[in-house]
Coordinates of C-alpha atoms in Angstrom, one line a residue:
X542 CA -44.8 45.6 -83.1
X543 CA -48.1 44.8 -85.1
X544 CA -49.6 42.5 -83.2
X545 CA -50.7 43.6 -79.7
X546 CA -50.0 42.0 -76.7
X547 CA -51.8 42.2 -73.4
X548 CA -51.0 41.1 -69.6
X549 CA -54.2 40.3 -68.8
X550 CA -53.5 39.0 -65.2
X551 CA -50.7 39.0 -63.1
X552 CA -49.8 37.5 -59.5
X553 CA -47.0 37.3 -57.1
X554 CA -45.9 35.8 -53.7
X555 CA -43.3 37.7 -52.5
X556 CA -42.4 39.3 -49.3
X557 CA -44.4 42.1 -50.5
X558 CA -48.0 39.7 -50.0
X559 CA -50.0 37.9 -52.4
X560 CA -52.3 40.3 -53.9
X561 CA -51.9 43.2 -56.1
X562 CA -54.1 45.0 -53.1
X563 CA -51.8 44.5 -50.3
X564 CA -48.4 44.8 -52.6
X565 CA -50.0 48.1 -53.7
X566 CA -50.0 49.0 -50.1
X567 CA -46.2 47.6 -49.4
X568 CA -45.2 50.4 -51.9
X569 CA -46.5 52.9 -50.5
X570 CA -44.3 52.5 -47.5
X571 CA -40.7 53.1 -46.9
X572 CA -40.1 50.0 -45.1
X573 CA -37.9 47.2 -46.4
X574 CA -39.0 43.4 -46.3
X575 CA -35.4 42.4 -44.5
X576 CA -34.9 40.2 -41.8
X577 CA -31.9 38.8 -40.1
X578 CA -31.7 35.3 -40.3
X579 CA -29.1 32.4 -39.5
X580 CA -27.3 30.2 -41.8
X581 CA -24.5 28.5 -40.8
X582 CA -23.9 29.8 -37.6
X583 CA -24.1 33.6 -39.2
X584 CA -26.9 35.9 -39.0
X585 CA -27.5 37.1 -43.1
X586 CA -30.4 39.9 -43.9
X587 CA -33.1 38.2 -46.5
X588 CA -36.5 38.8 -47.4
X589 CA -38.6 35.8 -46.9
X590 CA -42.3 35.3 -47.5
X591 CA -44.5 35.9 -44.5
X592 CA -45.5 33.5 -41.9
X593 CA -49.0 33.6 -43.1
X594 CA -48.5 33.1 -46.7
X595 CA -46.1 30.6 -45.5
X596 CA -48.4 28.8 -43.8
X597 CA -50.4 28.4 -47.3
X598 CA -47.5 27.4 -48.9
X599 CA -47.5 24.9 -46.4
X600 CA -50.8 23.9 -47.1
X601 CA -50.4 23.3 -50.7
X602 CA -48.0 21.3 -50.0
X603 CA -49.2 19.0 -47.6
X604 CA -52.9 18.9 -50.3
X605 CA -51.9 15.8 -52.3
X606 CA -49.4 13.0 -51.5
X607 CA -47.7 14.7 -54.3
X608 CA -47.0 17.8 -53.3
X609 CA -45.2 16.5 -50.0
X610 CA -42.3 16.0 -52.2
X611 CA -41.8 19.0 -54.3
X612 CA -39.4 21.8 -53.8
X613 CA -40.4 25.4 -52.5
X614 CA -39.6 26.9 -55.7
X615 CA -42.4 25.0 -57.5
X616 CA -44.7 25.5 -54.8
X617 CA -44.1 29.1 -55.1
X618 CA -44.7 28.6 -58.8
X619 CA -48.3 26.5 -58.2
X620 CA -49.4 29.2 -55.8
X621 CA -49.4 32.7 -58.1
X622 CA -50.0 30.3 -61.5
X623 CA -52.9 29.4 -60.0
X624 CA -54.0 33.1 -58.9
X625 CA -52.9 34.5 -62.3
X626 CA -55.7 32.2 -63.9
X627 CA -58.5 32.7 -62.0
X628 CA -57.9 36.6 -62.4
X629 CA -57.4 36.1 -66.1
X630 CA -60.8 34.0 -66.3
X631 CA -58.9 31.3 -68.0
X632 CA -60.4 27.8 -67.5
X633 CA -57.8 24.6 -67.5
X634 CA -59.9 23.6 -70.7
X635 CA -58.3 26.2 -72.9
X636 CA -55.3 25.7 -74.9
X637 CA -52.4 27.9 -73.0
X638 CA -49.0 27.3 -73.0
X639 CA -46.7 27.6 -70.1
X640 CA -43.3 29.1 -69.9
X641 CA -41.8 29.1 -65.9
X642 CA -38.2 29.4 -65.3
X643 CA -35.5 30.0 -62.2
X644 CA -32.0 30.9 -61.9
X645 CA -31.4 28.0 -59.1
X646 CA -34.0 25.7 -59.4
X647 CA -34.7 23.3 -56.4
X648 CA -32.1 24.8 -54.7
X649 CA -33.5 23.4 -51.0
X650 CA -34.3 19.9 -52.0
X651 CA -30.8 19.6 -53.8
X652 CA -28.6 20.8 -51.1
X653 CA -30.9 17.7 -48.9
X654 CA -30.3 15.6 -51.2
X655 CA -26.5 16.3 -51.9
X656 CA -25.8 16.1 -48.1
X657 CA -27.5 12.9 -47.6
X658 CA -25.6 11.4 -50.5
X659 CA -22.2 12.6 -49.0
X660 CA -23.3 11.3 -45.7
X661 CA -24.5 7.8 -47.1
X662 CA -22.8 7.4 -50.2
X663 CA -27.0 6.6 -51.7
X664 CA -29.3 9.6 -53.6
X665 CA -32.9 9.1 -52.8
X666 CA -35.0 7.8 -54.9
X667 CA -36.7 11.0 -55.9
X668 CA -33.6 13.3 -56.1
X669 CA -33.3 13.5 -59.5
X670 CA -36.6 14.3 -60.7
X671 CA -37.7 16.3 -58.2
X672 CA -34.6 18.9 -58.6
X673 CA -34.5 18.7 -62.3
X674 CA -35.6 22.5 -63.8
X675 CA -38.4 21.5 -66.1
X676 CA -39.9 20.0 -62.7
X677 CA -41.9 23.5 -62.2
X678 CA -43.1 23.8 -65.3
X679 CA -44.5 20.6 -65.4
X680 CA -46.0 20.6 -62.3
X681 CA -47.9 23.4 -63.0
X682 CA -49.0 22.4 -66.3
X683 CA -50.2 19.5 -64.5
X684 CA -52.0 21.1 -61.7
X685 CA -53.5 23.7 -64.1
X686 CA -54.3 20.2 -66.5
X687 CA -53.2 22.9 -69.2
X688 CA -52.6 21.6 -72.9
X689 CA -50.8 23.6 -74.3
X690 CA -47.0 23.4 -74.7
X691 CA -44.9 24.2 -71.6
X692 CA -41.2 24.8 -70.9
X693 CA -38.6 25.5 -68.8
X694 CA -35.8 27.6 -68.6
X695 CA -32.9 29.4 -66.5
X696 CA -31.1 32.4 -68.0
X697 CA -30.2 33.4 -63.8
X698 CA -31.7 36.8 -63.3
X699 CA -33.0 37.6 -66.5
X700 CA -35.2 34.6 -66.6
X701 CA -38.6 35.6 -66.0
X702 CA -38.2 38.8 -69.0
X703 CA -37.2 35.4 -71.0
X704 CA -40.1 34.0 -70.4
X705 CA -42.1 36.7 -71.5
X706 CA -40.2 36.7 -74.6
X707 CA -40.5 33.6 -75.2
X708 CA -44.1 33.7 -74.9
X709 CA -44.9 37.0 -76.9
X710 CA -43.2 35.0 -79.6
X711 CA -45.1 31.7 -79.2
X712 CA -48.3 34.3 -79.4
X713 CA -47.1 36.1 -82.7
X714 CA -46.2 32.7 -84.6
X715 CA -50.1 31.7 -84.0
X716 CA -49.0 28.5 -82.3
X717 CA -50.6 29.5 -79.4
X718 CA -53.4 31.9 -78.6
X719 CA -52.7 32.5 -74.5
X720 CA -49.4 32.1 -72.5
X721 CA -48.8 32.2 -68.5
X722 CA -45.2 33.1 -68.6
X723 CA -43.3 33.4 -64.9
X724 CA -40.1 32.7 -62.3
X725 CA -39.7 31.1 -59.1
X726 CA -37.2 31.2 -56.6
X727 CA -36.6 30.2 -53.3
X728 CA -32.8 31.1 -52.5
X729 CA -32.9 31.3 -48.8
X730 CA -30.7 28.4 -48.6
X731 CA -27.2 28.2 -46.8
X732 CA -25.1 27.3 -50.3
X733 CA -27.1 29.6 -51.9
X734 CA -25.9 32.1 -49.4
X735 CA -22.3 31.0 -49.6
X736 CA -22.1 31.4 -53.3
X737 CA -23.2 35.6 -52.9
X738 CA -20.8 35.8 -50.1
X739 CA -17.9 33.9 -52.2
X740 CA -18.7 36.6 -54.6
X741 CA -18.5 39.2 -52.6
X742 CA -21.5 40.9 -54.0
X743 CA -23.9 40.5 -50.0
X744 CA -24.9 43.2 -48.0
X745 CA -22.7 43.3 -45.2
X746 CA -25.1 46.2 -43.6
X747 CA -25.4 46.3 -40.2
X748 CA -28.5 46.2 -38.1
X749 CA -29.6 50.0 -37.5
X750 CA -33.0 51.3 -36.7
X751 CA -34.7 53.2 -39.6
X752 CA -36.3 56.5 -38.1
X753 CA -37.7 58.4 -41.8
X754 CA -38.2 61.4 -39.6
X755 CA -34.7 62.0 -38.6
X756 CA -32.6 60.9 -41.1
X757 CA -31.7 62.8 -44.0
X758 CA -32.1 61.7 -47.3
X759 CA -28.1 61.7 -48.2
X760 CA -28.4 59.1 -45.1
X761 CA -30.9 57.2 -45.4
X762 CA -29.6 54.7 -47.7
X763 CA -27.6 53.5 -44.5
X764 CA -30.8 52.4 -42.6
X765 CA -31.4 49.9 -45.4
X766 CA -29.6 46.3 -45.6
X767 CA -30.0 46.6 -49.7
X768 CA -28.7 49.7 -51.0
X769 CA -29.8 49.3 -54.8
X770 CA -29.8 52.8 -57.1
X771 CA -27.8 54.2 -54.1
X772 CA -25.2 55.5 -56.1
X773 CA -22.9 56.7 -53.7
X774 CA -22.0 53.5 -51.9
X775 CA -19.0 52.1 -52.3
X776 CA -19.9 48.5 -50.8
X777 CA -21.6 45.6 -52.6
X778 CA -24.8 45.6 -50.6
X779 CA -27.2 42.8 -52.5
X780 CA -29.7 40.6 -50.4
X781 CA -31.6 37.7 -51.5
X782 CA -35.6 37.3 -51.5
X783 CA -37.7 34.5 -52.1
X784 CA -40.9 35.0 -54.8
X785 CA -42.7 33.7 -57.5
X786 CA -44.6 35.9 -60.2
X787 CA -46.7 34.9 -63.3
X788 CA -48.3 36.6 -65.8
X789 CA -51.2 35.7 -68.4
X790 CA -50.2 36.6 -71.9
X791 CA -53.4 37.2 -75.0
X792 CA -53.3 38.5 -78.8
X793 CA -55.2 42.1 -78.5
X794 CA -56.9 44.7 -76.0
X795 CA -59.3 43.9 -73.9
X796 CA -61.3 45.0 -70.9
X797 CA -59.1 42.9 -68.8
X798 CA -55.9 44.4 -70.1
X799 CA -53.4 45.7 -67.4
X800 CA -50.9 46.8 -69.4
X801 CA -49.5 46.4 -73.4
X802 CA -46.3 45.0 -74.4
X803 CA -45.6 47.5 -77.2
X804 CA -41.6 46.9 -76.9
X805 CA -39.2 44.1 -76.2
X806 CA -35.2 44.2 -76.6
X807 CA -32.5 41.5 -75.6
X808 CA -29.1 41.5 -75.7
X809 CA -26.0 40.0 -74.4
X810 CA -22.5 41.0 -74.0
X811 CA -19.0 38.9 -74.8
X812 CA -18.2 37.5 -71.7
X813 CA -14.9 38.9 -69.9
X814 CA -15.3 35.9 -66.8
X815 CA -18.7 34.6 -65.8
X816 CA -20.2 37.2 -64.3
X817 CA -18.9 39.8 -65.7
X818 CA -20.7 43.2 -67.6
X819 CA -18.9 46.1 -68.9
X820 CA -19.2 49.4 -67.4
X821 CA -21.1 51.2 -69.8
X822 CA -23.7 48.0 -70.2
X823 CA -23.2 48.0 -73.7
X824 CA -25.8 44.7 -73.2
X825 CA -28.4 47.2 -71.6
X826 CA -27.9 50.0 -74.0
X827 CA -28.7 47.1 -77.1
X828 CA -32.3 45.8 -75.2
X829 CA -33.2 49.2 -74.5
X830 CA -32.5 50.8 -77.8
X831 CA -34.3 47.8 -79.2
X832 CA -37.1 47.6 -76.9
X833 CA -38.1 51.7 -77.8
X834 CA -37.7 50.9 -81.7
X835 CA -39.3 53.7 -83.4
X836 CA -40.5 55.5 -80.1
X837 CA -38.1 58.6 -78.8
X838 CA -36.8 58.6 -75.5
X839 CA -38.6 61.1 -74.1
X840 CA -41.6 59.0 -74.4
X841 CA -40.5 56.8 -71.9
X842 CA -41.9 57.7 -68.4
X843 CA -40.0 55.3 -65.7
X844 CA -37.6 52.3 -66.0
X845 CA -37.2 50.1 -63.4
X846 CA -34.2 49.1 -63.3
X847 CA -32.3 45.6 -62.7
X848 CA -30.2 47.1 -60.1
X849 CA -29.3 44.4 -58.1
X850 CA -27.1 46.6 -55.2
X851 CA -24.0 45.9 -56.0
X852 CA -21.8 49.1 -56.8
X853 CA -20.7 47.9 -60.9
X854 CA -23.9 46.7 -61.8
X855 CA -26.1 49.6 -60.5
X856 CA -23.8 52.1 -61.7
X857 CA -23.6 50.5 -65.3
X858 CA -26.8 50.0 -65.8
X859 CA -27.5 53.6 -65.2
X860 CA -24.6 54.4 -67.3
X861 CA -26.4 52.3 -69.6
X862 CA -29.6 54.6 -69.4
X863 CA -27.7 58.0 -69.7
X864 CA -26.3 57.1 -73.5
X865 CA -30.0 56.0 -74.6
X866 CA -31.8 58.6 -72.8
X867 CA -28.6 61.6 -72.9
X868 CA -30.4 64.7 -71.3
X869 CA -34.1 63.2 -71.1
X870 CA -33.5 60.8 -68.2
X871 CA -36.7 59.2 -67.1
X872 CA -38.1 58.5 -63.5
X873 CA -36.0 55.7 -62.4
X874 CA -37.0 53.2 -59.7
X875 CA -36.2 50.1 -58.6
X876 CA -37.8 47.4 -56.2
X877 CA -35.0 45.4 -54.5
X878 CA -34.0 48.2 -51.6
X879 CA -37.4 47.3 -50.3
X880 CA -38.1 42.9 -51.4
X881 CA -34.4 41.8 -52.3
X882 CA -33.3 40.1 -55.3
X883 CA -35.9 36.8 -56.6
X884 CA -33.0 35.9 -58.9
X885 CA -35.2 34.3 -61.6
X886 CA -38.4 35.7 -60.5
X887 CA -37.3 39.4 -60.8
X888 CA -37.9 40.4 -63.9
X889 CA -42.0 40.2 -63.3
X890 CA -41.6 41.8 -59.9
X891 CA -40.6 44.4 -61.7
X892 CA -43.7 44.2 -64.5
X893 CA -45.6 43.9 -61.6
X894 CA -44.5 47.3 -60.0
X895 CA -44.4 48.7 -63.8
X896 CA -48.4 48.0 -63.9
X897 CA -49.0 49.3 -60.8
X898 CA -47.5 52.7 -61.6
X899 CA -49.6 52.6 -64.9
X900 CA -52.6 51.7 -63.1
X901 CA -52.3 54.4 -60.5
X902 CA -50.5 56.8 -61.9
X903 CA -48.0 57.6 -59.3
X904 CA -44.4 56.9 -59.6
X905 CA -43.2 54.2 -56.8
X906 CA -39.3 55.7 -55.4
X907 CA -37.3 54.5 -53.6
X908 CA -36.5 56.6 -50.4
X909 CA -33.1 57.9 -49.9
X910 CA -33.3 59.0 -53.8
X911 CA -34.7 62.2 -55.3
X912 CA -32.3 62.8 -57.5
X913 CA -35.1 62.0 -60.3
X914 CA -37.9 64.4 -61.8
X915 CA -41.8 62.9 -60.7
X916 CA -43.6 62.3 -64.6
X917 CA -46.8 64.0 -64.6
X918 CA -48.0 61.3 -66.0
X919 CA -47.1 57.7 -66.2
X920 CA -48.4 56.0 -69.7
X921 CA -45.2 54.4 -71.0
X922 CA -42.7 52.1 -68.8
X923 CA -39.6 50.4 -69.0
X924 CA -38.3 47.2 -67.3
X925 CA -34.8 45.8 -67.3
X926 CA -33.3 42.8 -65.8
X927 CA -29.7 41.4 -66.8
X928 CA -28.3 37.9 -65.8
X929 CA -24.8 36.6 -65.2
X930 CA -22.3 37.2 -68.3
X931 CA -24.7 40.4 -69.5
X932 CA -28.0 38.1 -70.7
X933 CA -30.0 41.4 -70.7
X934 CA -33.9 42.3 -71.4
X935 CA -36.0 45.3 -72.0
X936 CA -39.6 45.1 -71.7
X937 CA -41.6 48.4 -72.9
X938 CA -45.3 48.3 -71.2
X939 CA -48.2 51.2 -72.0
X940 CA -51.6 51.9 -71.6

């Protein structure tokens, strides 16, 4: 790639917290995020945000007459677009664009919305525009008073990596000299819920007491409601979070670089039925292969993987890895046995954990692996995230 690109900022609000301090300190843990939580009358294990950053969410809303209308998922979005600025020194007078996405969208407001309509045979007056996607974009272009271009997008769980292709392009066509690129979700919803379960891709884990001390690692995995990159499993075992996570895209290296985009691959795979991905990835093995271009393999450090928990699509992926890697298998990590799965905010979880390892150069595991060889040194990382139908992404970070 000729043109560098840096992520000069990056913030979250996840399970995890709300600052690249505390999240730092999350990792270093073995405990998961998960709670048990009803909907519908059944108790299902999610990862929601905190009370206390709840109660800023809260906050937010309730700042402007506004606000008091708009969904969680674009509060999420106004909360870490807002952080991701004021660590990347940007000022709402410069020209940056904005590109925010989400698999589901407005999922709580539109289930409201649809329910009241059944039950009065009326929508409310705001129903349409405040459940429409480009709604988060907009807002935050609007409560950033940005003016530069910003759009909107949903390519399900592959959405935020879109975004930062989408604005790494913007970048290198000169239209634009800074992007904040993102996803939002807020999934905890009982349809939302429904749809896994129809699927039959949710953790159906019961609730056991984790005890690292006297569990062996072969074991482990069972303490844990998501049992992503456990290989062994032989149950779908995928649990939903809620998050939001942006990033602040410039041309160049600066002091306030985190982290290079020196790679990018996308791919996506003839659909067999709408969710479907074939068992070797072939969708993965095309980003990846694309996103290391002229680099070899065994200058890759880690990948984090998608690796949602469900038995085909973490064992494909890794499939995936073993034809482009063959003997020279890198660390491999993942995120969502400890936060869940953001859906459309994922992807920069995962450049979020990627950045960390860079910056402190110490691999991230998850626990009831160790199957995978510690790097003695972390300066290259890949990310991967897929969507429904095989809508895969590679994102190659350095230092």
């Amino acid at each position: 790639m000729s043109t560098p690109i840096s992520i000069t900022s990056i913030a979250s609000i996840s399970p995890l917290g709300a600052s690249l301090k505390e999240i730092g300190k999350a990792y270093r843990t073995s405990d998961h995020h998960f709670i048990q939580k009803e909907f519908n009358g059944n108790l299902e294990w999610v990862a929601p945000l905190s009370e206390e950053i709840r109660a800023e969410v809260t906050q937010l809303k309730q700042s402007t007459a506004h606000y008091k209308m708009l969904d969680d998922s674009v509060l999420f979005a106004i909360y870490a677009a807002r952080k991701a600025i004021i660590d990347a020194d940007w000022q709402s007078e410069n020209d940056f664009g904005i590109n925010i996405g989400s698999s589901r969208g407005a999922t709580t407001l539109f289930e409201k919305y649809h329910e009241d309509f059944i039950t009065h045979k009326k929508a409310a007056t705001l129903a349409s525009p405040t459940t429409t996607l480009g709604n988060i974009s907009s807002w935050v272009a609007h409560d950033l008073n940005s003016r530069g271009p910003e759009i909107s997008h949903s390519i399900t769980c592959s959405t935020a990596l879109h975004s930062l292709l989408n604005g790494v392009a913007w970048l290198r066509s000169g239209m634009a000299e800074r992007f904040l690129v993102g996803g939002s979700e807020a999934p905890l919803t009982p349809f939302t819920l429904a749809q896994m379960r129809a699927l039959k891709i949710y953790s159906s884990v019961p609730s056991a007491p984790f005890n690292d001390q006297d569990i062996e690692v072969g074991e482990r995995s069972q303490s844990y409601p998501c049992r992503a990159l456990d290989f062994s499993k032989t149950q779908n075992a995928m649990v939903l979070g809620e998050a939001a996570s942006m990033a602040c895209l410039e041309k160049g290296v600066s002091e306030k670089t985190l982290a290079v985009v020196e790679g990018l691959g996308y791919a996506t795979e003839i659909l067999e039925h709408n969710v479907s991905i074939s068992t070797d990835a072939k969708c993965f093995q095309r980003s990846m292969a694309m996103a290391l271009g002229k680099l070899r393999p065994e200058e890759i450090d880690v990948v984090v993987m998608h690796a949602p928990g469900t038995v085909k699509g973490d064992r494909s992926e890794f499939t995936a890895i073993q034809k482009v890697f063959c003997n020279k298998i890198p660390f491999l990590t993942t995120n969502k046995w400890k936060v869940g799965h953001t859906f459309g905010a994922s992807g920069l979880l995962s450049i979020e954990m990627a950045i960390l390892m860079l910056q402190q150069q110490e691999v991230i595991k998850v626990p009831y692996t160790d199957e995978f060889q510690t790097p003695s040194k972390i300066k290259k990382v890949m990310v991967n995230a897929v969507g429904f139908g095989g809508n895969a992404v590679s994102v190659l970070l350095s230092i």
